[in-house]
Structures are given as structure tokens and as C-alpha cells.
mmCIF file of C-alpha atoms in Angstrom:
data_model
loop_
_atom_site.group_PDB
_atom_site.id
_atom_site.type_symbol
_atom_site.label_atom_id
_atom_site.label_comp_id
_atom_site.label_asym_id
_atom_site.label_seq_id
_atom_site.Cartn_x
_atom_site.Cartn_y
_atom_site.Cartn_z
ATOM 1 C CA MET A 1 12.587 -12.880 98.864
ATOM 2 C CA SER A 2 14.264 -12.313 95.524
ATOM 3 C CA GLY A 3 15.859 -15.153 93.629
ATOM 4 C CA ALA A 4 18.976 -15.196 91.496
ATOM 5 C CA LYS A 5 19.165 -12.539 88.797
ATOM 6 C CA LYS A 6 18.625 -13.618 85.203
ATOM 7 C CA ALA A 7 21.087 -12.585 82.550
ATOM 8 C CA GLY A 8 20.057 -9.298 80.945
ATOM 9 C CA PRO A 9 18.901 -9.094 77.318
ATOM 10 C CA ASP A 10 21.056 -7.758 74.499
ATOM 11 C CA GLN A 11 19.693 -4.222 74.283
ATOM 12 C CA THR A 12 21.675 -3.441 71.129
ATOM 13 C CA LYS A 13 19.213 -5.577 69.145
ATOM 14 C CA TRP A 14 16.138 -3.728 70.412
ATOM 15 C CA ARG A 15 14.110 -1.523 68.102
ATOM 16 C CA THR A 16 13.227 2.087 68.907
ATOM 17 C CA GLN A 17 9.990 1.589 70.829
ATOM 18 C CA THR A 18 11.478 -1.191 72.934
ATOM 19 C CA ARG A 19 14.435 1.025 73.830
ATOM 20 C CA ALA A 20 12.017 3.792 74.791
ATOM 21 C CA VAL A 21 10.243 1.479 77.244
ATOM 22 C CA ARG A 22 13.118 -0.572 78.646
ATOM 23 C CA GLY A 23 16.429 1.045 77.716
ATOM 24 C CA GLY A 24 18.789 1.708 80.617
ATOM 25 C CA GLN A 25 16.520 0.067 83.169
ATOM 26 C CA VAL A 26 18.188 -1.046 86.404
ATOM 27 C CA ARG A 27 16.187 -2.819 89.102
ATOM 28 C CA SER A 28 16.918 -2.748 92.783
ATOM 29 C CA ASN A 29 16.879 -5.829 95.010
ATOM 30 C CA PHE A 30 13.103 -5.422 95.271
ATOM 31 C CA ASP A 31 12.678 -6.266 91.557
ATOM 32 C CA GLU A 32 10.206 -3.456 90.874
ATOM 33 C CA THR A 33 8.644 -3.259 87.397
ATOM 34 C CA SER A 34 8.429 0.542 87.394
ATOM 35 C CA GLU A 35 11.752 2.351 87.569
ATOM 36 C CA ALA A 36 12.730 3.165 91.140
ATOM 37 C CA LEU A 37 12.877 6.761 92.333
ATOM 38 C CA PHE A 38 16.002 7.383 94.403
ATOM 39 C CA LEU A 39 15.357 10.626 96.272
ATOM 40 C CA THR A 40 18.707 10.871 97.991
ATOM 41 C CA SER A 41 21.438 13.471 97.997
ATOM 42 C CA GLY A 42 24.205 11.202 99.305
ATOM 43 C CA TYR A 43 25.301 7.572 99.563
ATOM 44 C CA ALA A 44 26.822 5.456 102.333
ATOM 45 C CA TYR A 45 30.021 3.422 101.987
ATOM 46 C CA LEU A 46 30.737 0.052 103.516
ATOM 47 C CA SER A 47 34.209 1.197 104.484
ATOM 48 C CA ALA A 48 36.587 4.132 104.406
ATOM 49 C CA GLU A 49 38.527 2.276 101.741
ATOM 50 C CA GLU A 50 35.427 2.159 99.521
ATOM 51 C CA ALA A 51 34.917 5.897 99.976
ATOM 52 C CA GLU A 52 38.521 6.550 99.009
ATOM 53 C CA ALA A 53 38.238 4.336 95.924
ATOM 54 C CA THR A 54 35.037 6.137 94.883
ATOM 55 C CA PHE A 55 36.648 9.568 95.102
ATOM 56 C CA LYS A 56 39.691 8.310 93.206
ATOM 57 C CA GLY A 57 37.457 7.044 90.415
ATOM 58 C CA GLU A 58 38.388 3.428 91.040
ATOM 59 C CA SER A 59 34.866 2.394 92.047
ATOM 60 C CA ASN A 60 31.465 2.756 90.353
ATOM 61 C CA HIS A 61 29.823 3.423 93.707
ATOM 62 C CA TYR A 62 27.560 6.486 93.647
ATOM 63 C CA GLN A 63 29.190 9.420 95.407
ATOM 64 C CA TYR A 64 26.783 12.377 95.513
ATOM 65 C CA SER A 65 23.631 13.145 93.532
ATOM 66 C CA ARG A 66 25.181 16.267 92.031
ATOM 67 C CA PHE A 67 27.582 13.833 90.345
ATOM 68 C CA GLY A 68 25.249 10.923 89.674
ATOM 69 C CA ASN A 69 22.083 9.194 90.805
ATOM 70 C CA PRO A 70 20.558 5.823 89.844
ATOM 71 C CA THR A 71 17.298 7.328 88.573
ATOM 72 C CA VAL A 72 19.127 10.040 86.654
ATOM 73 C CA SER A 73 21.424 7.409 85.140
ATOM 74 C CA MET A 74 18.421 5.426 83.901
ATOM 75 C CA PHE A 75 17.115 8.503 82.090
ATOM 76 C CA GLU A 76 20.520 9.255 80.577
ATOM 77 C CA ASN A 77 21.090 5.695 79.413
ATOM 78 C CA ARG A 78 17.608 5.358 77.940
ATOM 79 C CA LEU A 79 17.858 8.612 75.993
ATOM 80 C CA ALA A 80 21.333 7.665 74.781
ATOM 81 C CA ALA A 81 19.909 4.396 73.459
ATOM 82 C CA LEU A 82 17.191 6.295 71.593
ATOM 83 C CA GLU A 83 19.588 8.835 70.064
ATOM 84 C CA GLY A 84 22.217 6.247 69.226
ATOM 85 C CA ALA A 85 24.771 8.092 71.359
ATOM 86 C CA GLU A 86 27.673 6.609 73.281
ATOM 87 C CA ALA A 87 26.883 8.642 76.385
ATOM 88 C CA CYS A 88 24.520 11.239 77.840
ATOM 89 C CA ARG A 89 24.558 13.670 80.741
ATOM 90 C CA SER A 90 21.402 15.360 81.935
ATOM 91 C CA THR A 91 20.992 18.920 83.166
ATOM 92 C CA SER A 92 18.398 20.894 85.077
ATOM 93 C CA THR A 93 16.927 22.584 81.972
ATOM 94 C CA GLY A 94 17.201 22.589 78.210
ATOM 95 C CA MET A 95 18.972 25.947 78.233
ATOM 96 C CA SER A 96 21.609 24.698 80.656
ATOM 97 C CA ALA A 97 22.131 21.772 78.270
ATOM 98 C CA VAL A 98 22.785 24.155 75.365
ATOM 99 C CA PHE A 99 25.089 26.405 77.380
ATOM 100 C CA PHE A 100 27.205 23.668 78.939
ATOM 101 C CA ALA A 101 27.410 21.722 75.671
ATOM 102 C CA LEU A 102 29.029 24.798 74.113
ATOM 103 C CA LEU A 103 31.127 25.629 77.163
ATOM 104 C CA ALA A 104 32.729 22.193 76.936
ATOM 105 C CA LEU A 105 33.928 23.069 73.427
ATOM 106 C CA LEU A 106 34.906 26.745 73.706
ATOM 107 C CA LYS A 107 37.412 28.993 75.435
ATOM 108 C CA ALA A 108 38.481 32.619 75.089
ATOM 109 C CA GLY A 109 39.740 33.300 71.586
ATOM 110 C CA ASP A 110 37.688 30.526 69.999
ATOM 111 C CA ARG A 111 34.988 30.980 67.405
ATOM 112 C CA ILE A 112 31.393 29.768 67.077
ATOM 113 C CA VAL A 113 29.200 29.909 63.987
ATOM 114 C CA ALA A 114 25.454 29.494 64.511
ATOM 115 C CA ALA A 115 22.291 29.640 62.500
ATOM 116 C CA ARG A 116 20.422 32.828 63.346
ATOM 117 C CA GLN A 117 17.227 30.748 63.455
ATOM 118 C CA LEU A 118 17.539 30.083 67.176
ATOM 119 C CA PHE A 119 15.293 30.179 70.229
ATOM 120 C CA GLY A 120 15.596 33.575 71.935
ATOM 121 C CA SER A 121 17.705 32.355 74.868
ATOM 122 C CA CYS A 122 20.060 30.442 72.549
ATOM 123 C CA HIS A 123 20.425 33.607 70.491
ATOM 124 C CA TYR A 124 21.420 35.457 73.677
ATOM 125 C CA ILE A 125 24.062 32.854 74.563
ATOM 126 C CA VAL A 126 25.685 33.089 71.138
ATOM 127 C CA THR A 127 25.484 36.829 70.523
ATOM 128 C CA ASP A 128 25.704 38.318 74.037
ATOM 129 C CA LEU A 129 26.972 35.893 76.667
ATOM 130 C CA LEU A 130 29.813 34.003 74.971
ATOM 131 C CA PRO A 131 31.389 37.171 73.486
ATOM 132 C CA LYS A 132 31.673 38.599 77.019
ATOM 133 C CA TYR A 133 34.142 35.803 77.725
ATOM 134 C CA GLY A 134 36.204 36.241 74.574
ATOM 135 C CA VAL A 135 34.418 33.853 72.218
ATOM 136 C CA HIS A 136 33.881 35.261 68.733
ATOM 137 C CA SER A 137 30.476 34.537 67.226
ATOM 138 C CA GLU A 138 28.954 34.763 63.763
ATOM 139 C CA LEU A 139 25.359 34.180 62.674
ATOM 140 C CA VAL A 140 24.340 32.829 59.281
ATOM 141 C CA ASP A 141 21.091 31.966 57.559
ATOM 142 C CA GLY A 142 20.723 28.291 58.458
ATOM 143 C CA GLY A 143 19.206 27.392 55.106
ATOM 144 C CA ASP A 144 21.891 29.089 53.005
ATOM 145 C CA LEU A 145 24.820 26.734 52.424
ATOM 146 C CA ALA A 146 26.811 29.515 50.772
ATOM 147 C CA GLN A 147 26.712 31.505 54.007
ATOM 148 C CA TRP A 148 27.771 28.447 55.991
ATOM 149 C CA GLU A 149 30.640 27.811 53.563
ATOM 150 C CA LYS A 150 31.872 31.394 53.816
ATOM 151 C CA ALA A 151 31.612 31.513 57.628
ATOM 152 C CA LEU A 152 33.349 28.157 57.942
ATOM 153 C CA SER A 153 36.181 29.014 55.585
ATOM 154 C CA LYS A 154 38.318 29.861 58.608
ATOM 155 C CA PRO A 155 39.069 27.862 61.766
ATOM 156 C CA THR A 156 36.046 27.384 64.013
ATOM 157 C CA GLN A 157 35.583 25.400 67.201
ATOM 158 C CA ALA A 158 31.791 25.041 67.471
ATOM 159 C CA VAL A 159 28.687 25.168 65.297
ATOM 160 C CA LEU A 160 25.168 25.431 66.690
ATOM 161 C CA PHE A 161 21.788 25.132 65.016
ATOM 162 C CA GLU A 162 18.236 23.891 65.468
ATOM 163 C CA SER A 163 16.415 21.806 62.877
ATOM 164 C CA PRO A 164 13.483 22.351 62.776
ATOM 165 C CA SER A 165 14.015 25.807 64.264
ATOM 166 C CA ASN A 166 11.915 27.653 66.811
ATOM 167 C CA PRO A 167 9.506 29.181 65.831
ATOM 168 C CA MET A 168 9.712 29.358 62.015
ATOM 169 C CA LEU A 169 10.443 25.651 61.437
ATOM 170 C CA ASP A 170 13.455 26.253 59.206
ATOM 171 C CA ILE A 171 15.279 23.095 58.165
ATOM 172 C CA VAL A 172 19.079 22.901 58.019
ATOM 173 C CA ASP A 173 20.863 20.465 55.718
ATOM 174 C CA ILE A 174 22.518 18.571 58.559
ATOM 175 C CA ARG A 175 24.929 16.475 56.494
ATOM 176 C CA ALA A 176 26.152 19.367 54.383
ATOM 177 C CA VAL A 177 26.672 21.740 57.319
ATOM 178 C CA CYS A 178 28.406 19.038 59.366
ATOM 179 C CA ASP A 179 30.813 18.341 56.513
ATOM 180 C CA LEU A 180 31.677 22.048 56.252
ATOM 181 C CA ALA A 181 32.035 22.362 60.014
ATOM 182 C CA HIS A 182 34.345 19.392 60.322
ATOM 183 C CA LYS A 183 36.609 20.771 57.586
ATOM 184 C CA ALA A 184 36.886 23.956 59.671
ATOM 185 C CA GLY A 185 37.796 21.923 62.756
ATOM 186 C CA ALA A 186 34.456 22.491 64.489
ATOM 187 C CA LYS A 187 32.200 20.219 66.497
ATOM 188 C CA VAL A 188 28.506 20.458 65.620
ATOM 189 C CA VAL A 189 25.911 20.915 68.368
ATOM 190 C CA LEU A 190 22.367 20.312 67.151
ATOM 191 C CA ASP A 191 19.223 21.051 69.153
ATOM 192 C CA ASN A 192 16.845 18.146 68.487
ATOM 193 C CA ALA A 193 14.016 19.201 70.808
ATOM 194 C CA PHE A 194 11.423 19.778 68.070
ATOM 195 C CA ALA A 195 12.067 16.525 66.192
ATOM 196 C CA THR A 196 12.921 14.247 69.155
ATOM 197 C CA PRO A 197 14.901 11.047 68.495
ATOM 198 C CA ILE A 198 11.664 9.502 67.226
ATOM 199 C CA LEU A 199 11.705 11.638 64.077
ATOM 200 C CA GLN A 200 15.410 12.487 63.677
ATOM 201 C CA ARG A 201 18.729 11.138 64.964
ATOM 202 C CA PRO A 202 21.278 13.882 64.184
ATOM 203 C CA LEU A 203 24.344 11.797 65.074
ATOM 204 C CA GLU A 204 23.537 9.608 62.074
ATOM 205 C CA TRP A 205 23.688 12.703 59.855
ATOM 206 C CA GLY A 206 27.101 13.805 61.105
ATOM 207 C CA ALA A 207 26.361 15.906 64.184
ATOM 208 C CA ASP A 208 28.806 15.545 67.076
ATOM 209 C CA VAL A 209 26.603 16.639 69.974
ATOM 210 C CA VAL A 210 22.830 16.563 70.434
ATOM 211 C CA VAL A 211 21.034 18.698 73.007
ATOM 212 C CA HIS A 212 17.480 18.415 74.257
ATOM 213 C CA SER A 213 15.053 20.436 76.254
ATOM 214 C CA ALA A 214 13.491 17.389 77.882
ATOM 215 C CA THR A 215 10.912 19.817 79.256
ATOM 216 C CA LYS A 216 9.183 19.628 75.879
ATOM 217 C CA TYR A 217 8.175 16.391 74.159
ATOM 218 C CA ILE A 218 10.221 14.029 76.325
ATOM 219 C CA ASP A 219 8.145 14.969 79.359
ATOM 220 C CA GLY A 220 5.203 15.719 77.133
ATOM 221 C CA GLN A 221 2.771 16.814 79.810
ATOM 222 C CA GLY A 222 4.169 20.111 81.079
ATOM 223 C CA ARG A 223 5.225 18.707 84.463
ATOM 224 C CA THR A 224 8.975 19.118 84.827
ATOM 225 C CA LEU A 225 12.082 20.893 83.605
ATOM 226 C CA GLY A 226 15.061 18.993 82.266
ATOM 227 C CA GLY A 227 17.795 18.934 79.665
ATOM 228 C CA ALA A 228 20.254 16.505 78.133
ATOM 229 C CA VAL A 229 23.523 16.520 76.207
ATOM 230 C CA LEU A 230 24.531 13.494 74.125
ATOM 231 C CA GLY A 231 27.620 12.597 72.149
ATOM 232 C CA SER A 232 30.749 10.482 72.122
ATOM 233 C CA ARG A 233 31.993 8.998 75.377
ATOM 234 C CA GLU A 234 35.203 11.038 75.063
ATOM 235 C CA TYR A 235 33.294 14.320 74.768
ATOM 236 C CA ILE A 236 30.756 13.536 77.505
ATOM 237 C CA ILE A 237 33.164 12.059 80.053
ATOM 238 C CA ASP A 238 36.336 14.053 79.435
ATOM 239 C CA LYS A 239 35.019 17.464 78.369
ATOM 240 C CA LEU A 240 31.449 17.922 79.598
ATOM 241 C CA GLN A 241 31.307 15.920 82.822
ATOM 242 C CA PRO A 242 34.038 17.826 84.737
ATOM 243 C CA ILE A 243 32.208 21.091 84.071
ATOM 244 C CA ILE A 244 28.743 20.005 85.113
ATOM 245 C CA ARG A 245 30.030 18.053 88.119
ATOM 246 C CA ASN A 246 31.763 21.109 89.498
ATOM 247 C CA THR A 247 29.209 23.774 88.593
ATOM 248 C CA GLY A 248 26.071 21.844 89.508
ATOM 249 C CA PRO A 249 23.319 22.177 86.868
ATOM 250 C CA SER A 250 21.977 18.869 88.187
ATOM 251 C CA LEU A 251 18.750 17.202 87.167
ATOM 252 C CA SER A 252 16.496 16.357 90.107
ATOM 253 C CA PRO A 253 16.026 12.586 90.579
ATOM 254 C CA PHE A 254 12.276 13.188 90.699
ATOM 255 C CA ASN A 255 12.359 15.049 87.383
ATOM 256 C CA ALA A 256 14.522 12.285 85.928
ATOM 257 C CA TRP A 257 11.938 9.712 86.994
ATOM 258 C CA VAL A 258 9.173 11.707 85.301
ATOM 259 C CA LEU A 259 11.270 11.956 82.147
ATOM 260 C CA VAL A 260 12.071 8.228 82.168
ATOM 261 C CA LYS A 261 8.354 7.515 82.223
ATOM 262 C CA GLY A 262 7.831 10.135 79.514
ATOM 263 C CA LEU A 263 10.205 8.306 77.191
ATOM 264 C CA GLU A 264 8.027 5.188 77.422
ATOM 265 C CA THR A 265 5.188 6.908 75.543
ATOM 266 C CA LEU A 266 7.245 9.341 73.445
ATOM 267 C CA GLY A 267 6.811 7.436 70.195
ATOM 268 C CA LEU A 268 3.061 7.061 70.604
ATOM 269 C CA ARG A 269 2.622 10.719 71.510
ATOM 270 C CA VAL A 270 4.839 12.053 68.729
ATOM 271 C CA GLU A 271 2.897 10.013 66.176
ATOM 272 C CA ARG A 272 -0.370 11.631 67.306
ATOM 273 C CA HIS A 273 1.206 15.102 67.553
ATOM 274 C CA CYS A 274 2.334 14.776 63.928
ATOM 275 C CA ALA A 275 -1.051 13.517 62.709
ATOM 276 C CA ASN A 276 -2.921 16.313 64.475
ATOM 277 C CA ALA A 277 -0.448 18.995 63.370
ATOM 278 C CA THR A 278 -0.800 17.945 59.733
ATOM 279 C CA LYS A 279 -4.567 18.422 59.851
ATOM 280 C CA VAL A 280 -4.298 21.703 61.760
ATOM 281 C CA ALA A 281 -1.803 23.070 59.227
ATOM 282 C CA ASP A 282 -4.127 22.209 56.342
ATOM 283 C CA ALA A 283 -7.112 23.792 58.084
ATOM 284 C CA LEU A 284 -5.184 26.997 58.806
ATOM 285 C CA ALA A 285 -3.932 27.205 55.226
ATOM 286 C CA ALA A 286 -7.532 27.179 54.014
ATOM 287 C CA HIS A 287 -8.656 30.042 56.271
ATOM 288 C CA LYS A 288 -9.001 33.487 54.694
ATOM 289 C CA ALA A 289 -7.470 35.271 57.714
ATOM 290 C CA VAL A 290 -4.207 33.337 57.383
ATOM 291 C CA GLY A 291 -1.533 34.642 55.049
ATOM 292 C CA ARG A 292 1.054 31.909 55.408
ATOM 293 C CA VAL A 293 1.401 28.495 57.062
ATOM 294 C CA LEU A 294 4.745 26.896 57.850
ATOM 295 C CA TYR A 295 4.803 23.151 58.474
ATOM 296 C CA PRO A 296 7.608 20.929 57.126
ATOM 297 C CA GLY A 297 5.155 18.211 56.147
ATOM 298 C CA ARG A 298 3.326 20.484 53.706
ATOM 299 C CA LYS A 299 4.571 20.622 50.126
ATOM 300 C CA ASP A 300 4.510 24.422 50.213
ATOM 301 C CA HIS A 301 7.147 24.533 52.965
ATOM 302 C CA PRO A 302 10.302 26.034 51.408
ATOM 303 C CA GLN A 303 12.417 23.066 52.505
ATOM 304 C CA HIS A 304 9.821 20.312 52.297
ATOM 305 C CA ALA A 305 12.025 17.882 50.346
ATOM 306 C CA LEU A 306 14.934 18.266 52.774
ATOM 307 C CA ALA A 307 12.593 17.872 55.744
ATOM 308 C CA MET A 308 11.200 14.630 54.346
ATOM 309 C CA LYS A 309 14.725 13.359 53.762
ATOM 310 C CA GLN A 310 15.877 14.056 57.314
ATOM 311 C CA MET A 311 12.557 13.338 59.071
ATOM 312 C CA PRO A 312 10.779 10.733 56.922
ATOM 313 C CA ASN A 313 8.517 9.520 59.735
ATOM 314 C CA GLY A 314 6.827 12.806 60.586
ATOM 315 C CA SER A 315 7.206 16.571 60.719
ATOM 316 C CA GLY A 316 6.590 17.275 64.375
ATOM 317 C CA GLY A 317 3.826 18.855 66.410
ATOM 318 C CA VAL A 318 4.445 22.579 65.851
ATOM 319 C CA VAL A 319 2.734 24.717 63.208
ATOM 320 C CA THR A 320 3.570 28.388 62.612
ATOM 321 C CA PHE A 321 1.318 30.762 60.724
ATOM 322 C CA ASP A 322 0.926 34.452 59.909
ATOM 323 C CA LEU A 323 -2.296 36.389 60.286
ATOM 324 C CA LYS A 324 -2.951 39.029 57.640
ATOM 325 C CA GLY A 325 -4.087 41.547 60.239
ATOM 326 C CA GLY A 326 -0.781 41.649 62.135
ATOM 327 C CA LYS A 327 -0.477 41.954 65.903
ATOM 328 C CA ASP A 328 -4.028 43.184 66.469
ATOM 329 C CA ALA A 329 -5.482 40.216 64.601
ATOM 330 C CA ALA A 330 -3.140 37.805 66.381
ATOM 331 C CA PHE A 331 -4.028 39.112 69.835
ATOM 332 C CA LYS A 332 -7.728 39.115 69.003
ATOM 333 C CA ALA A 333 -7.589 35.497 67.835
ATOM 334 C CA LEU A 334 -5.549 34.326 70.819
ATOM 335 C CA ASN A 335 -7.929 36.012 73.231
ATOM 336 C CA ARG A 336 -10.931 34.290 71.627
ATOM 337 C CA LEU A 337 -9.534 30.773 72.086
ATOM 338 C CA THR A 338 -11.483 28.647 74.554
ATOM 339 C CA LEU A 339 -9.773 25.247 74.243
ATOM 340 C CA VAL A 340 -6.217 26.084 73.210
ATOM 341 C CA ASP A 341 -4.166 27.759 75.952
ATOM 342 C CA ILE A 342 -1.934 30.809 75.532
ATOM 343 C CA SER A 343 1.480 29.620 76.737
ATOM 344 C CA ASN A 344 5.101 29.972 75.638
ATOM 345 C CA ASN A 345 5.761 26.295 76.367
ATOM 346 C CA LEU A 346 5.403 23.538 73.772
ATOM 347 C CA GLY A 347 5.388 19.772 73.457
ATOM 348 C CA ASP A 348 2.521 19.391 75.932
ATOM 349 C CA ALA A 349 -0.409 17.008 75.618
ATOM 350 C CA LYS A 350 -2.496 20.194 75.635
ATOM 351 C CA SER A 351 -2.478 22.491 72.606
ATOM 352 C CA LEU A 352 -0.585 25.715 73.346
ATOM 353 C CA VAL A 353 -0.299 28.894 71.318
ATOM 354 C CA THR A 354 2.038 31.877 71.587
ATOM 355 C CA HIS A 355 2.900 35.130 69.822
ATOM 356 C CA PRO A 356 6.702 34.932 69.333
ATOM 357 C CA ALA A 357 7.282 38.643 68.672
ATOM 358 C CA THR A 358 6.022 39.559 72.141
ATOM 359 C CA THR A 359 7.139 36.444 74.057
ATOM 360 C CA THR A 360 9.893 33.978 73.128
ATOM 361 C CA HIS A 361 11.646 36.270 70.626
ATOM 362 C CA MET A 362 10.798 39.672 72.046
ATOM 363 C CA ARG A 363 14.292 40.496 73.324
ATOM 364 C CA ILE A 364 16.178 39.827 70.096
ATOM 365 C CA GLY A 365 14.672 43.001 68.628
ATOM 366 C CA ALA A 366 12.584 43.856 65.578
ATOM 367 C CA GLU A 367 15.532 43.904 63.171
ATOM 368 C CA GLU A 368 16.651 40.391 64.027
ATOM 369 C CA ARG A 369 13.046 39.127 64.056
ATOM 370 C CA ALA A 370 12.658 40.472 60.526
ATOM 371 C CA LYS A 371 15.713 38.482 59.422
ATOM 372 C CA LEU A 372 14.082 35.370 60.864
ATOM 373 C CA GLY A 373 10.772 36.055 59.156
ATOM 374 C CA ILE A 374 8.928 36.608 62.437
ATOM 375 C CA THR A 375 6.258 39.244 61.843
ATOM 376 C CA ASP A 376 3.836 40.904 64.239
ATOM 377 C CA GLY A 377 1.209 38.537 62.873
ATOM 378 C CA THR A 378 3.223 35.351 63.438
ATOM 379 C CA VAL A 379 1.637 32.760 65.734
ATOM 380 C CA ARG A 380 3.140 29.438 66.843
ATOM 381 C CA ILE A 381 0.885 26.600 67.895
ATOM 382 C CA SER A 382 2.102 23.452 69.615
ATOM 383 C CA VAL A 383 -0.588 21.026 68.544
ATOM 384 C CA GLY A 384 -1.607 18.745 71.385
ATOM 385 C CA LEU A 385 -3.297 15.386 71.792
ATOM 386 C CA GLU A 386 -6.898 16.544 71.996
ATOM 387 C CA ASP A 387 -9.338 15.409 69.306
ATOM 388 C CA VAL A 388 -8.046 17.254 66.268
ATOM 389 C CA GLU A 389 -11.535 18.332 65.216
ATOM 390 C CA ASP A 390 -11.940 20.149 68.527
ATOM 391 C CA ILE A 391 -8.586 21.906 68.033
ATOM 392 C CA ILE A 392 -9.549 22.987 64.524
ATOM 393 C CA ALA A 393 -12.994 24.138 65.656
ATOM 394 C CA ASP A 394 -11.475 26.330 68.373
ATOM 395 C CA LEU A 395 -8.938 27.856 65.993
ATOM 396 C CA THR A 396 -11.609 28.446 63.370
ATOM 397 C CA GLN A 397 -14.004 30.256 65.689
ATOM 398 C CA ALA A 398 -11.130 32.360 67.033
ATOM 399 C CA LEU A 399 -10.039 33.367 63.529
ATOM 400 C CA ASN A 400 -13.605 34.020 62.414
ATOM 401 C CA GLY A 401 -14.090 36.556 65.203
#
């Protein structure tokens, strides 16, 4: 039998790693130490009056798992604590998080300005999908403040960018772009999937909304799909929540449980990802077959100083490099790998490598890829948690072939 409940701790005083392990935790009457998994679609009411009060919004009773679920709420509250956000709502995937975050800000006749350094599907949303519904879009070079200033010299409702970007690891000056966006009347949506809240908290730099593909580092082991949108309580509750409640991009309670557990080890994993990626980047830079290495932690990265300012605790687990021999050399090297897997996913405990021009960024076309700096020899590696010497040895033998 359970005894009386103790008063809960003051979570606002917790440091990052403690929030990652215990933030948002709610225990059932069984007092379990591991977060409970509530695999239920619906909820029972003690009375018809309670059901009425729930539907009227006068009760906090759970109503339907498309609207809310205890396990999902734990994930949302824990991630909000890590990002320093007032509120969070989860979605079924990272792409649904990006789309619905923008949909909550835009309507026909509005305008969005985005960095062209975007993941392929995000590029499609901005340049193809939103314009079909009357939203005007403009792309700029994310690292060029003059282009941002020009594009934001007229009224704008939303700004979207990634920092670091996928796959070329471009860094955007978050504070400067946010200041320009706010003067234009825009809300800034920043994709923080590559940095995670361990390395970068965009809300502290002026961003209004943060989106995550929780599929990546938050899960960290390639098990589940998930997304999240974070921001002010007014934006999340009044603007975003009505849309996702009524359209249904719901996160599975099981996936939420996996992601809650993933957050517990996020800091430890990201630290190792960064350490391994640093060594891999240096090893690749020294290889004769490699023409260029992009990693924000290296001094030869074009925006190294800005990256260190915005992400002082690490540069992430992704390294991008160009092979001198183009596509043929890239394919040959990828096919010779024996440890590292060919996969378009990233953020996994296992090292994964992909060829962006023929996978993640194939559909944006050669002209747009050229503007992004993606060549036929560009390779992106998500450096995993294996022994780094084994990762380097596999890459080296593949490049030597």
C-alpha cells in the first residue's frame, strides 16, 4: 500500500542533467521509479458531470489520447524543462513538427523567409507546399546577414532556419536574425535537432519557437519517430494546440515513453558524439582523398567563431566532407564500409553515412544543391558511439580503396 505523497521538489532549481532525468515526471498510485507507459486511447469519467467539465475545459481530466496522454505529457514537460520553454506539444514526426509550427503562424497572404540551408523536406514545405495555399516564400543564404536584412525589410510573419544546418553544417547568427525578424513582425522558428538542448537553447538567443525531430538524438538509438514544438504558453496553447488536436498528428504513448527514457541519457550521449566527431573530422581532414571537411568545432569551419559562441559546449555529432573524386569516389567509399552503415538517418548510437545529393537532398535539384554547396562528392556522417578508433579505421580503409 502506498503512503501519503511527499511534497515535490522545486524543479526550477535543477541543473540540466537533473532535468533530463527527472523533469516532468509524474508517478501513478503504484509509485513506480520508471515512468509509466499509458497505452490507452480513451479515459473513463466518474460522472457525466465530470465528462461535461472536461469537454468544456473546466477540468484537467484526460479526454482522449489524440488530445493528451500522461506519458506524452511527461515527455513534453521534460523537453520543455531542457529547452527552457514555457510549453511543448509533441507530434508524430519531426517533419510534422516543422509543418504545424509554421501552420500555426501563417495564413493565405502571409509571408515566410527561410534560410535555403534546409533539410530537403523542409525545403519542400517552404518552396512548394505553403505557396500552394497562398503563403509567399523567400529563401536567403542563412549566413549572409545582408540578405536577411533585405528580405526582412518588409512585413513578414514567419522565419525558419536550422543551425547547424543539414547537411552542410552552416551556422546562422541566431541573435542577429531574430532581431531583424522581430522588427519585421515575424516569429522565428528554429530547428534545433542537430544541436539538441544540450548544446544550444535557441529561446535564450531570441528564437520564438523551437522544433525538434526527436527521432534523431533525443531517441538516439534509431527506435522511434517523434517530433516536438516548443515556445511560449500563448503560442503553444492558443495557436498550435487547436490545430494539432483537430488534425491528429499525435505522438504514440509508446514512442513518448521511449523518448522520455532517451532524454535521461541525452547529455551523456551528446558528449560522446561530440568527442568522437571531433576526432573523425580531424582524421578525414588529413586524408588525401578528402578535399574539404566541415565541422563547426574545427578552426577551418567558415563560421567557427560564431559556432563556438552559440554552442560553447560542443559542436555536435555530424561531420560533412567532400571527396575529390566526386560521386564515383563517394559511392566506392560507402560501398567499402564494413562498420559504418549507409543510412539517411542520423543521431543514432551507430555511425551512419549518406550521400546527400542522391538521398536527402535529391529532389531539390542540382541548381539548388549547388547554392547549398552540396556536390556529387559530398558525404555526411553521423558519428556514433562506437570506439572512435574503430570508426576512423573503417573510414580510412574505405577511402584508401
